[in-house]
Amino acid sequence: MDASHGKAASPFKQPKAVWAVAFACVISFMGIGLVDPILPALADSLHASPSQVSLLFSSYLIVTAVAMLFVGWVSSHLGAKRTLVIGLAIIVVFAALAGTSGSINGIVGFRAGWGLGNALFIATSLAVIVASASGGFGGAIILYETALGLGIAVGPLLGGELGGISWRGPFFGVAALMAVALVATLAFVPSLPKPKRPVSPIAPLKALRHRGLLTMGIMALLYNWGFFTMLGYAPYPMELDAHELGLVFTGWGLLVAAFSVFFAPRLQARFGTAPVLYANLLGLGIVMAIIAAGVSTPTVVIVAVIVSGAFIGINNTLTTQAVMLVSPVERPVASSAYGFLRFIGGGLAPFAAGKLADATDLSVPFWLGAATFLLAIPVLASGHSLLRQAETHTGDSEPATPSLTPVGIPAPASEAPPVIVAVSSHDKAAAIVDAAARLARDTGSPLEVVHVQQTVVVEELAVDTETTDQARAAVTAHLDRLAAHGIAASGQILTSIGNHAAAGRALAQHAADVHARAVAVGHSPRGPLTQFADGSFTSALTHAATCTVALIGPDHTPRHLTMDTLAELRNSAVRGS
């Protein structure tokens, strides 16, 4: 019965295809922050006003927004690799053309073409990484989140360094790096199968008829209005050169990345999605009001912009999860609809801010940005009941929070409490199930296999790590293998969107409902730092479970997990990293 086992593979031991796309992701995420350090230099060199320079954001984001409506249709007809390659090629061409341009209008036009390539790339990059990764999706998501953090943090730094040489430097730099990524993608990424059912080009617009999705989309539009007002206009009152601006926005980017990946899930697990968003939008409104009131004091603006990175990181993560929670349509369609509204808000804001600044003074766009952050709060509140229903499984809509679906024939009734084993799709899953089967045999308990199927949410993207059919096949394979060795077991699929802690709590509740003897988990392919962190699946399960939670594996005896052992495992992982 023993499956292959051994030490879990590092999430960074991935095929060349994954590394090629991950590298391209880093450069893509640099795209917005890269130009911030050169905005004043562009205005001076090309004799343009700040409102004219702000159109670099508007053209880029508006084209990205409109293209988001159609990228699902394009990808479903061309396939993910072709869509990815076309997007990369467009970015290379238009980034290079922007660097050769001699007028602000030319750069604005070429940034629009860049936005088209960006939409094609970001809509398919995460799906390609997940599909190409080895050892399950866990390592793929770590790589994608790492690429996200590096791109956001390093983009302004690289923009400042290259911009210190010439304002053309960042554009040529992106073109060169994306050309390398394009060649690597062509060489290493295999062709991936097209979806069985093509996506309709008008599906995202139709999806906006759903109140929950529209409400969250409008909230995101207002949030991005304030965000891109700050991003497009804050460099001017700072009165810094390109290198110094690069350092400021690197500090901002580090906070965005850290709070998006590490802190947002923990806050969500502790307080819930809506309360965190309310507080976060209020915090952003206060920070933007400080910028508006202190616009004549560069130090105030610098500090406020850097601090805003923490709020923006939290908002980027939780807004997308809120959209997925309330959306009754397929995840890619919901992502496209949400991305359309989000980027439209970001694109219109710099244009409107420029007009306001020209007609009044530089503080007015920031006051308007503060107002849009605050206005997003009552908009979110208007959909609060929908979000609460989704998080608590009430209401008439299909639940979007963790839910269990039985698979196969139920095991014969037994008076003994069951042992539950939770696994996901990775190459050590069979070994973990087999170790749990031995634990169930030794305690005279029936075994229940719970396969955790997750929709991964990163920024505006939501990607199903596997189809329902694939998850069902994985459970069936476990049950068939156990049955071949005379072990009766039942199976369940635990479906979860983004929130790992919610999935852990849902499994703890299920274990209490069936009076389980123990819940067993194996070592995660995402590594111990992620597995045992606050807000993780394992941590939330351990905190919420009323029965024993055991860490199992093929090569060691089960270890009882408690709050103390979780802390010990976390500290051990930190010392070993």
Coordinates of C-alpha atoms in Angstrom, one line a residue:
M1 CA 0.0 0.0 0.0
D2 CA 2.9 2.4 0.5
A3 CA 3.1 5.1 -2.0
S4 CA 6.4 6.7 -2.9
H5 CA 7.7 8.9 -0.2
G6 CA 10.6 10.9 1.0
K7 CA 11.4 14.5 1.8
A8 CA 9.0 17.0 0.3
A9 CA 10.3 18.7 -2.7
S10 CA 11.3 22.4 -2.5
P11 CA 8.7 24.7 -4.1
F12 CA 11.6 26.3 -6.0
K13 CA 12.5 23.0 -7.7
Q14 CA 10.3 23.7 -10.7
P15 CA 10.5 23.0 -14.5
K16 CA 12.1 25.6 -16.7
A17 CA 8.6 26.5 -18.0
V18 CA 7.6 27.8 -14.6
W19 CA 10.8 29.8 -14.1
A20 CA 10.4 31.4 -17.6
V21 CA 6.9 32.6 -16.8
A22 CA 7.8 33.6 -13.2
F23 CA 10.6 35.8 -14.5
A24 CA 8.2 37.4 -17.0
C25 CA 5.8 38.0 -14.0
V26 CA 8.5 39.9 -12.1
I27 CA 9.0 42.2 -15.1
S28 CA 5.3 42.6 -15.7
F29 CA 4.6 43.6 -12.0
M30 CA 7.4 46.2 -12.4
G31 CA 5.3 47.9 -15.1
I32 CA 3.3 50.4 -13.1
G33 CA 5.8 51.3 -10.4
L34 CA 8.7 51.5 -12.9
V35 CA 7.5 54.8 -14.4
D36 CA 6.8 56.6 -11.1
P37 CA 10.4 57.8 -10.5
I38 CA 10.6 59.3 -14.0
L39 CA 7.4 61.3 -14.1
P40 CA 8.9 64.6 -13.1
A41 CA 11.9 64.0 -15.5
L42 CA 9.5 63.2 -18.3
A43 CA 7.6 66.4 -17.7
D44 CA 10.8 68.5 -17.7
S45 CA 12.4 66.8 -20.7
L46 CA 9.4 66.8 -23.0
H47 CA 8.0 70.1 -21.8
A48 CA 4.8 68.5 -20.6
S49 CA 2.5 69.3 -17.8
P50 CA 1.8 66.8 -15.0
S51 CA -1.7 66.3 -16.4
Q52 CA -0.3 65.3 -19.8
V53 CA 2.2 62.9 -18.2
S54 CA -0.5 61.4 -16.1
L55 CA -2.0 60.0 -19.3
L56 CA 0.7 57.4 -19.3
F57 CA -1.3 55.7 -16.6
S58 CA -4.7 56.5 -18.1
S59 CA -3.9 55.0 -21.6
Y60 CA -2.2 52.0 -20.1
L61 CA -5.0 51.2 -17.6
I62 CA -8.0 51.9 -19.7
V63 CA -6.8 49.7 -22.5
T64 CA -6.0 47.0 -20.0
A65 CA -9.5 47.4 -18.5
V66 CA -11.3 47.0 -21.9
A67 CA -9.0 44.1 -22.9
M68 CA -9.8 42.3 -19.7
L69 CA -13.3 41.8 -21.0
F70 CA -12.0 39.8 -24.0
V71 CA -8.8 38.0 -22.8
G72 CA -10.8 35.0 -21.6
W73 CA -12.4 34.6 -25.0
V74 CA -9.0 35.0 -26.7
S75 CA -7.3 32.5 -24.4
S76 CA -10.0 29.9 -24.8
H77 CA -9.6 30.0 -28.6
L78 CA -5.8 30.4 -28.9
G79 CA -4.7 28.5 -25.8
A80 CA -2.8 29.8 -22.8
K81 CA 0.7 29.6 -24.3
R82 CA -0.2 31.5 -27.5
T83 CA -2.0 34.2 -25.5
L84 CA 0.9 34.5 -23.2
V85 CA 3.4 34.8 -26.1
I86 CA 1.3 37.4 -27.9
G87 CA 1.0 39.4 -24.7
L88 CA 4.8 39.3 -24.1
A89 CA 5.6 40.2 -27.7
I90 CA 3.2 43.2 -27.6
I91 CA 4.9 44.5 -24.4
V92 CA 8.3 44.2 -25.9
V93 CA 7.4 46.1 -29.0
F94 CA 5.5 48.9 -27.3
A95 CA 7.9 49.3 -24.4
A96 CA 10.7 49.8 -26.9
L97 CA 8.7 52.2 -29.0
A98 CA 7.9 54.2 -25.9
G99 CA 11.7 54.5 -25.3
T100 CA 12.3 55.8 -28.8
S101 CA 9.5 58.4 -28.7
G102 CA 10.2 62.1 -28.7
S103 CA 6.8 63.3 -27.6
I104 CA 4.6 62.8 -24.6
N105 CA 1.7 62.0 -26.9
G106 CA 3.7 59.2 -28.5
I107 CA 4.6 57.7 -25.2
V108 CA 0.9 57.8 -24.1
G109 CA -0.1 56.0 -27.3
F110 CA 2.6 53.3 -26.9
R111 CA 1.7 52.8 -23.3
A112 CA -1.8 52.0 -24.5
G113 CA -0.4 49.2 -26.7
W114 CA 1.6 48.1 -23.6
G115 CA -1.6 47.9 -21.7
L116 CA -3.1 45.5 -24.3
G117 CA -0.1 43.2 -23.9
N118 CA -0.3 43.4 -20.2
A119 CA -3.9 42.3 -20.1
L120 CA -3.1 39.3 -22.3
F121 CA -0.2 38.4 -20.1
I122 CA -1.7 38.8 -16.6
A123 CA -4.9 36.9 -17.5
T124 CA -2.9 33.8 -18.4
S125 CA 0.3 33.8 -16.5
L126 CA -0.9 32.4 -13.2
A127 CA -2.9 29.7 -14.9
V128 CA 0.2 28.7 -17.0
I129 CA 2.4 28.5 -13.8
V130 CA -0.2 26.4 -12.0
A131 CA -0.6 24.1 -15.0
S132 CA 3.2 23.7 -15.5
A133 CA 4.4 23.4 -11.9
S134 CA 5.6 20.1 -10.4
G135 CA 4.6 18.8 -7.0
G136 CA 1.2 20.4 -6.9
F137 CA 0.1 24.0 -7.0
G138 CA 1.6 25.0 -3.7
G139 CA 5.1 25.7 -5.1
A140 CA 3.6 27.5 -8.1
I141 CA 1.7 29.9 -5.9
I142 CA 4.8 30.6 -3.8
L143 CA 6.7 31.4 -7.0
Y144 CA 3.9 33.7 -8.3
E145 CA 3.6 35.5 -5.0
T146 CA 7.4 35.9 -4.9
A147 CA 7.3 37.3 -8.4
L148 CA 4.5 39.7 -7.4
G149 CA 6.5 40.9 -4.4
L150 CA 9.8 41.3 -6.3
G151 CA 8.1 43.1 -9.2
I152 CA 6.3 45.6 -7.0
A153 CA 9.3 46.3 -4.8
V154 CA 12.1 46.3 -7.4
G155 CA 10.2 48.1 -10.1
P156 CA 10.5 51.6 -8.7
L157 CA 14.1 50.9 -7.7
L158 CA 15.0 49.8 -11.2
G159 CA 13.0 52.7 -12.6
G160 CA 14.9 55.1 -10.4
E161 CA 18.3 53.7 -11.3
L162 CA 17.7 53.6 -15.1
G163 CA 15.8 56.9 -14.9
G164 CA 18.8 58.5 -13.3
I165 CA 20.6 57.9 -16.6
S166 CA 17.8 58.8 -18.9
W167 CA 14.0 58.8 -18.8
R168 CA 14.2 56.4 -21.7
G169 CA 16.0 53.8 -19.6
P170 CA 13.1 52.2 -17.9
F171 CA 11.3 51.6 -21.2
F172 CA 14.3 50.0 -22.9
G173 CA 15.0 48.0 -19.7
V174 CA 11.5 46.5 -19.7
A175 CA 11.7 45.8 -23.4
A176 CA 15.0 44.0 -23.1
L177 CA 14.0 41.9 -20.0
M178 CA 10.6 41.0 -21.5
A179 CA 12.4 39.9 -24.7
V180 CA 14.4 37.5 -22.6
A181 CA 11.2 36.2 -21.0
L182 CA 9.6 35.9 -24.4
V183 CA 12.4 33.7 -25.8
A184 CA 12.4 31.6 -22.6
T185 CA 8.6 31.1 -22.8
L186 CA 8.8 30.1 -26.5
A187 CA 11.6 27.6 -25.6
F188 CA 10.4 26.1 -22.4
V189 CA 6.7 26.4 -21.9
P190 CA 4.8 23.5 -23.5
S191 CA 1.5 23.9 -25.3
L192 CA -1.4 23.6 -22.9
P193 CA -4.9 22.3 -23.7
K194 CA -7.6 24.7 -24.5
P195 CA -10.7 24.8 -22.3
K196 CA -13.4 22.4 -23.4
R197 CA -16.0 25.2 -23.5
P198 CA -14.9 28.5 -25.0
V199 CA -15.6 31.6 -23.0
S200 CA -18.1 34.1 -24.5
P201 CA -16.6 37.6 -25.2
I202 CA -19.6 39.2 -23.5
A203 CA -19.7 36.9 -20.4
P204 CA -17.9 39.4 -18.1
L205 CA -20.4 42.2 -19.0
K206 CA -23.3 39.8 -18.4
A207 CA -21.8 38.8 -15.1
L208 CA -22.0 42.4 -13.9
R209 CA -25.8 42.0 -13.8
H210 CA -25.3 40.2 -10.5
R211 CA -25.6 42.6 -7.7
G212 CA -22.8 41.2 -5.5
L213 CA -20.2 41.3 -8.3
L214 CA -21.3 44.8 -9.5
T215 CA -21.2 46.1 -5.9
M216 CA -17.7 44.8 -5.2
G217 CA -16.6 46.0 -8.6
I218 CA -17.8 49.6 -8.0
M219 CA -16.1 49.5 -4.6
A220 CA -12.9 48.4 -6.4
L221 CA -13.3 51.2 -9.0
L222 CA -13.5 53.8 -6.2
Y223 CA -10.5 52.3 -4.4
N224 CA -8.4 52.3 -7.5
W225 CA -9.4 55.8 -8.3
G226 CA -7.8 56.9 -5.1
F227 CA -4.8 54.6 -5.4
F228 CA -3.8 55.7 -8.9
T229 CA -4.4 59.4 -8.1
M230 CA -1.7 58.9 -5.5
L231 CA 0.5 56.9 -7.8
G232 CA 0.2 59.3 -10.6
Y233 CA 0.6 62.6 -8.7
A234 CA 2.4 62.0 -5.5
P235 CA 5.9 62.2 -7.1
Y236 CA 5.5 65.9 -8.0
P237 CA 5.2 67.4 -4.5
M238 CA 8.0 65.1 -3.2
E239 CA 10.5 67.3 -5.1
L240 CA 13.0 64.4 -5.5
D241 CA 15.2 63.2 -8.3
A242 CA 14.6 59.9 -10.1
H243 CA 16.9 57.9 -7.9
E244 CA 15.4 59.2 -4.7
L245 CA 11.9 58.7 -6.0
G246 CA 12.8 55.1 -6.8
L247 CA 13.9 54.5 -3.2
V248 CA 10.6 56.0 -1.8
F249 CA 8.4 53.8 -4.0
T250 CA 10.6 50.8 -3.3
G251 CA 9.8 51.2 0.4
W252 CA 6.1 51.6 -0.6
G253 CA 6.3 48.4 -2.8
L254 CA 7.9 46.4 0.0
L255 CA 5.0 47.2 2.3
V256 CA 2.5 46.4 -0.5
A257 CA 4.0 43.0 -1.1
A258 CA 4.4 42.1 2.6
F259 CA 0.9 43.1 3.7
S260 CA -0.6 41.5 0.7
V261 CA 1.0 38.1 1.1
F262 CA 1.6 37.8 4.8
F263 CA -0.7 40.1 6.8
A264 CA -3.9 40.3 4.8
P265 CA -4.8 36.6 5.3
R266 CA -4.1 36.8 9.0
L267 CA -6.3 39.9 9.5
Q268 CA -9.0 38.3 7.4
A269 CA -8.9 35.1 9.5
R270 CA -9.2 37.0 12.7
F271 CA -11.7 39.8 11.9
G272 CA -13.5 38.7 8.7
T273 CA -13.3 40.2 5.2
A274 CA -15.7 43.1 5.5
P275 CA -14.5 44.5 8.8
V276 CA -10.9 44.6 7.6
L277 CA -11.9 46.3 4.4
Y278 CA -14.0 48.9 6.2
A279 CA -11.0 49.8 8.5
N280 CA -8.6 49.6 5.6
L281 CA -10.6 52.0 3.4
L282 CA -10.9 54.4 6.3
G283 CA -7.2 54.2 6.8
L284 CA -6.5 55.0 3.2
G285 CA -8.9 57.9 3.3
I286 CA -7.0 59.3 6.3
V287 CA -3.6 58.8 4.6
M288 CA -4.8 60.5 1.4
A289 CA -6.3 63.4 3.4
I290 CA -2.9 63.8 5.1
I291 CA -1.2 64.0 1.6
A292 CA -3.7 66.6 0.5
A293 CA -3.3 68.8 3.6
G294 CA 0.5 68.5 3.6
V295 CA 1.0 68.6 -0.2
S296 CA 3.3 71.6 0.2
T297 CA 5.6 69.7 2.7
P298 CA 7.6 67.0 0.8
T299 CA 8.4 65.0 4.0
V300 CA 4.7 64.6 4.8
V301 CA 3.9 63.3 1.3
I302 CA 6.9 60.9 1.3
V303 CA 6.0 59.3 4.7
A304 CA 2.3 59.1 3.9
V305 CA 2.9 57.4 0.5
I306 CA 5.2 54.8 2.1
V307 CA 2.7 54.1 4.9
S308 CA -0.1 53.7 2.3
G309 CA 1.7 50.6 1.0
A310 CA 0.5 48.6 4.0
F311 CA -3.2 49.5 3.4
I312 CA -2.9 49.0 -0.4
G313 CA -1.4 45.5 0.1
I314 CA -4.3 44.4 2.3
N315 CA -6.9 45.9 0.0
N316 CA -5.5 44.3 -3.1
T317 CA -5.8 40.9 -1.6
L318 CA -9.1 41.1 0.3
T319 CA -11.0 43.0 -2.4
T320 CA -10.4 40.2 -4.9
Q321 CA -11.4 37.6 -2.3
A322 CA -14.6 39.5 -1.6
V323 CA -15.4 39.5 -5.3
M324 CA -14.9 35.7 -5.5
L325 CA -17.0 35.1 -2.4
V326 CA -20.1 36.9 -3.7
S327 CA -19.7 36.0 -7.4
P328 CA -22.1 33.4 -8.7
V329 CA -20.3 33.0 -12.0
E330 CA -17.1 31.1 -13.0
R331 CA -13.9 32.4 -11.4
P332 CA -12.2 33.5 -14.7
V333 CA -15.3 35.4 -15.8
A334 CA -15.6 37.1 -12.4
S335 CA -11.9 38.0 -12.5
S336 CA -12.4 39.6 -16.0
A337 CA -15.5 41.6 -14.9
Y338 CA -13.8 42.8 -11.7
G339 CA -10.6 43.6 -13.5
F340 CA -12.5 45.7 -16.0
L341 CA -14.1 47.9 -13.3
R342 CA -10.9 48.0 -11.3
F343 CA -8.7 49.2 -14.1
I344 CA -11.3 51.6 -15.4
G345 CA -11.2 53.4 -12.1
G346 CA -7.4 53.4 -12.1
G347 CA -7.3 54.7 -15.7
L348 CA -9.8 57.5 -15.3
A349 CA -8.4 58.8 -12.0
P350 CA -5.1 60.3 -13.4
F351 CA -6.9 62.0 -16.3
A352 CA -9.5 63.6 -13.9
A353 CA -6.8 64.5 -11.4
G354 CA -4.8 66.3 -14.1
K355 CA -7.8 68.4 -15.1
L356 CA -8.5 69.2 -11.5
A357 CA -4.9 70.1 -10.7
D358 CA -4.7 72.4 -13.8
A359 CA -7.9 74.1 -12.9
T360 CA -7.3 74.5 -9.1
D361 CA -4.2 73.4 -7.2
L362 CA -2.3 70.1 -6.6
S363 CA -4.1 69.4 -3.3
V364 CA -7.6 69.0 -4.9
P365 CA -6.9 65.6 -6.7
F366 CA -5.7 64.2 -3.4
W367 CA -8.8 65.5 -1.5
L368 CA -11.0 63.8 -4.2
G369 CA -8.9 60.6 -3.8
A370 CA -9.6 60.7 -0.1
A371 CA -13.3 61.1 -0.8
T372 CA -13.4 58.1 -3.2
F373 CA -11.7 55.9 -0.5
L374 CA -14.4 56.9 2.0
L375 CA -17.2 56.6 -0.5
A376 CA -16.1 53.0 -1.1
I377 CA -17.1 52.2 2.5
P378 CA -20.9 52.7 2.1
V379 CA -20.8 51.0 -1.3
L380 CA -19.2 48.0 0.4
A381 CA -21.7 48.2 3.2
S382 CA -24.6 48.0 0.6
G383 CA -23.3 44.5 -0.2
H384 CA -22.4 43.6 3.4
S385 CA -25.3 41.1 3.7
L386 CA -24.2 39.3 0.5
L387 CA -20.7 39.0 1.8
R388 CA -21.8 37.8 5.2
Q389 CA -24.1 35.2 3.6
A390 CA -21.3 34.0 1.5
E391 CA -18.9 33.7 4.5
T392 CA -21.5 31.9 6.6
H393 CA -23.2 29.7 4.0
T394 CA -26.6 31.4 4.4
G395 CA -28.9 32.8 1.7
D396 CA -30.1 31.3 -1.5
S397 CA -26.9 31.5 -3.6
E398 CA -24.5 28.7 -4.0
P399 CA -22.0 28.9 -1.1
A400 CA -18.6 30.4 -2.1
T401 CA -16.9 29.7 1.2
P402 CA -15.5 26.2 2.1
S403 CA -18.0 23.4 1.5
L404 CA -17.8 19.6 1.5
T405 CA -19.0 17.3 -1.2
P406 CA -19.1 13.5 -0.7
V407 CA -17.3 11.3 -3.2
G408 CA -17.9 7.6 -3.8
I409 CA -19.9 5.1 -1.8
P410 CA -20.1 6.0 1.9
A411 CA -18.2 3.6 4.2
P412 CA -20.1 1.1 6.3
A413 CA -21.6 2.6 9.4
S414 CA -19.2 2.3 12.4
E415 CA -19.6 3.1 16.1
A416 CA -15.9 4.0 16.2
P417 CA -15.1 7.7 15.6
P418 CA -13.3 8.2 12.3
V419 CA -9.9 9.5 11.5
I420 CA -9.9 12.3 8.9
V421 CA -7.0 13.0 6.6
A422 CA -6.7 16.2 4.7
V423 CA -4.7 16.3 1.5
S424 CA -4.4 18.4 -1.7
S425 CA -3.0 17.7 -5.1
H426 CA 0.7 17.1 -4.8
D427 CA 3.1 14.2 -5.3
K428 CA 3.2 13.2 -1.6
A429 CA -0.6 13.0 -1.2
A430 CA -0.8 9.2 -1.6
A431 CA 2.0 8.7 1.0
I432 CA 0.1 11.0 3.5
V433 CA -3.2 9.1 3.0
D434 CA -1.4 5.8 3.5
A435 CA 0.2 7.0 6.7
A436 CA -3.3 8.1 7.9
A437 CA -4.7 4.7 7.0
R438 CA -2.1 3.1 9.3
L439 CA -3.1 5.5 12.0
A440 CA -6.8 4.6 11.5
R441 CA -6.0 0.8 11.5
D442 CA -3.9 1.1 14.7
T443 CA -6.8 3.0 16.5
G444 CA -9.6 0.8 15.1
S445 CA -11.2 3.7 13.3
P446 CA -12.7 4.2 9.9
L447 CA -10.9 6.5 7.5
E448 CA -12.3 9.6 5.7
V449 CA -10.2 11.2 3.0
V450 CA -10.8 14.9 2.5
H451 CA -9.3 16.4 -0.6
V452 CA -8.8 20.2 -0.3
Q453 CA -9.6 21.9 -3.7
Q454 CA -8.8 25.6 -3.7
T455 CA -9.3 28.6 -5.9
V456 CA -6.2 30.7 -5.6
V457 CA -6.7 34.4 -5.3
V458 CA -3.7 36.7 -6.1
E459 CA -4.3 40.4 -6.8
E460 CA -7.1 40.6 -9.4
L461 CA -6.7 37.0 -10.5
A462 CA -8.5 33.9 -9.4
V463 CA -7.4 30.5 -10.7
D464 CA -8.9 27.1 -10.0
T465 CA -6.0 24.9 -9.1
E466 CA -7.9 21.9 -10.5
T467 CA -11.2 21.1 -11.9
T468 CA -14.0 19.4 -10.0
D469 CA -13.5 16.3 -12.1
Q470 CA -9.8 16.3 -11.3
A471 CA -10.4 16.6 -7.6
R472 CA -13.0 13.8 -7.7
A473 CA -10.6 11.6 -9.6
A474 CA -7.9 12.2 -7.0
V475 CA -10.2 11.2 -4.2
T476 CA -11.4 8.1 -6.2
A477 CA -7.8 7.1 -6.7
H478 CA -7.1 7.2 -3.0
L479 CA -10.3 5.2 -2.2
D480 CA -9.5 2.6 -4.9
R481 CA -5.9 2.1 -3.7
L482 CA -7.1 1.7 -0.1
A483 CA -9.9 -0.7 -1.1
A484 CA -7.4 -2.9 -3.0
H485 CA -5.7 -3.4 0.4
G486 CA -8.9 -4.1 2.2
I487 CA -9.3 -0.7 3.8
A488 CA -12.7 0.8 3.7
A489 CA -12.7 4.6 3.5
S490 CA -15.1 7.4 2.5
G491 CA -14.2 10.5 0.6
Q492 CA -15.0 14.2 0.5
I493 CA -14.0 17.3 -1.5
L494 CA -13.5 20.5 0.5
T495 CA -13.8 23.4 -1.8
S496 CA -12.3 26.7 -0.8
I497 CA -11.7 30.1 -2.3
G498 CA -8.4 31.9 -1.3
N499 CA -8.9 31.9 2.4
H500 CA -6.8 29.0 3.8
A501 CA -7.9 29.7 7.4
A502 CA -11.6 29.5 6.5
A503 CA -10.9 26.1 5.0
G504 CA -9.1 24.9 8.1
R505 CA -12.0 26.1 10.3
A506 CA -14.5 24.4 8.0
L507 CA -12.7 21.1 8.4
A508 CA -12.5 21.5 12.2
Q509 CA -16.3 22.0 12.2
H510 CA -16.9 18.9 10.1
A511 CA -14.6 16.9 12.4
A512 CA -16.7 18.0 15.4
D513 CA -19.9 17.2 13.5
V514 CA -18.8 13.6 12.9
H515 CA -17.1 13.2 16.3
A516 CA -13.8 12.5 14.7
R517 CA -11.1 10.8 16.7
A518 CA -8.4 12.8 15.0
V519 CA -7.6 14.9 11.9
A520 CA -4.3 14.1 10.2
V521 CA -2.4 16.5 7.9
G522 CA 0.9 16.0 6.1
H523 CA 3.8 18.3 5.4
S524 CA 2.8 21.0 2.9
P525 CA 4.6 21.4 -0.4
R526 CA 4.5 25.1 0.3
G527 CA 7.1 24.6 3.1
P528 CA 6.9 24.9 6.9
L529 CA 7.0 28.7 7.1
T530 CA 3.8 28.9 5.2
Q531 CA 2.1 25.8 6.6
F532 CA 2.6 26.7 10.3
A533 CA 2.1 30.5 10.0
D534 CA -0.8 32.2 11.7
G535 CA -3.8 32.3 9.3
S536 CA -2.7 29.1 7.5
F537 CA -4.9 26.0 6.9
T538 CA -3.0 23.9 9.5
S539 CA -2.9 26.7 12.1
A540 CA -6.6 27.5 11.8
L541 CA -7.5 23.8 11.9
T542 CA -5.4 23.3 15.0
H543 CA -6.9 26.3 16.8
A544 CA -10.5 25.4 16.0
A545 CA -10.5 21.6 16.3
T546 CA -12.0 19.9 19.3
C547 CA -10.3 16.6 18.5
T548 CA -6.6 15.7 18.1
V549 CA -4.8 17.2 15.1
A550 CA -1.8 15.1 14.0
L551 CA 1.1 15.9 11.7
I552 CA 1.8 12.7 9.9
G553 CA 4.2 11.3 7.3
P554 CA 5.6 8.1 5.9
D555 CA 8.9 8.3 7.7
H556 CA 8.0 9.5 11.2
T557 CA 5.5 8.9 14.0
P558 CA 2.4 11.2 14.2
R559 CA 3.0 14.4 16.1
H560 CA 0.2 16.0 18.1
L561 CA -0.3 19.6 17.0
T562 CA -1.1 22.3 19.6
M563 CA -0.6 26.0 19.8
D564 CA 2.7 25.3 21.5
T565 CA 3.9 22.8 18.9
L566 CA 2.9 25.2 16.0
A567 CA 5.0 27.9 17.6
E568 CA 7.9 25.4 17.9
L569 CA 7.6 24.3 14.3
R570 CA 7.4 27.9 13.1
N571 CA 10.6 28.9 15.1
S572 CA 12.4 25.8 13.8
A573 CA 11.5 26.7 10.2
V574 CA 12.8 30.2 10.7
R575 CA 16.1 29.0 12.2
G576 CA 16.5 26.5 9.3
S577 CA 15.7 29.0 6.6

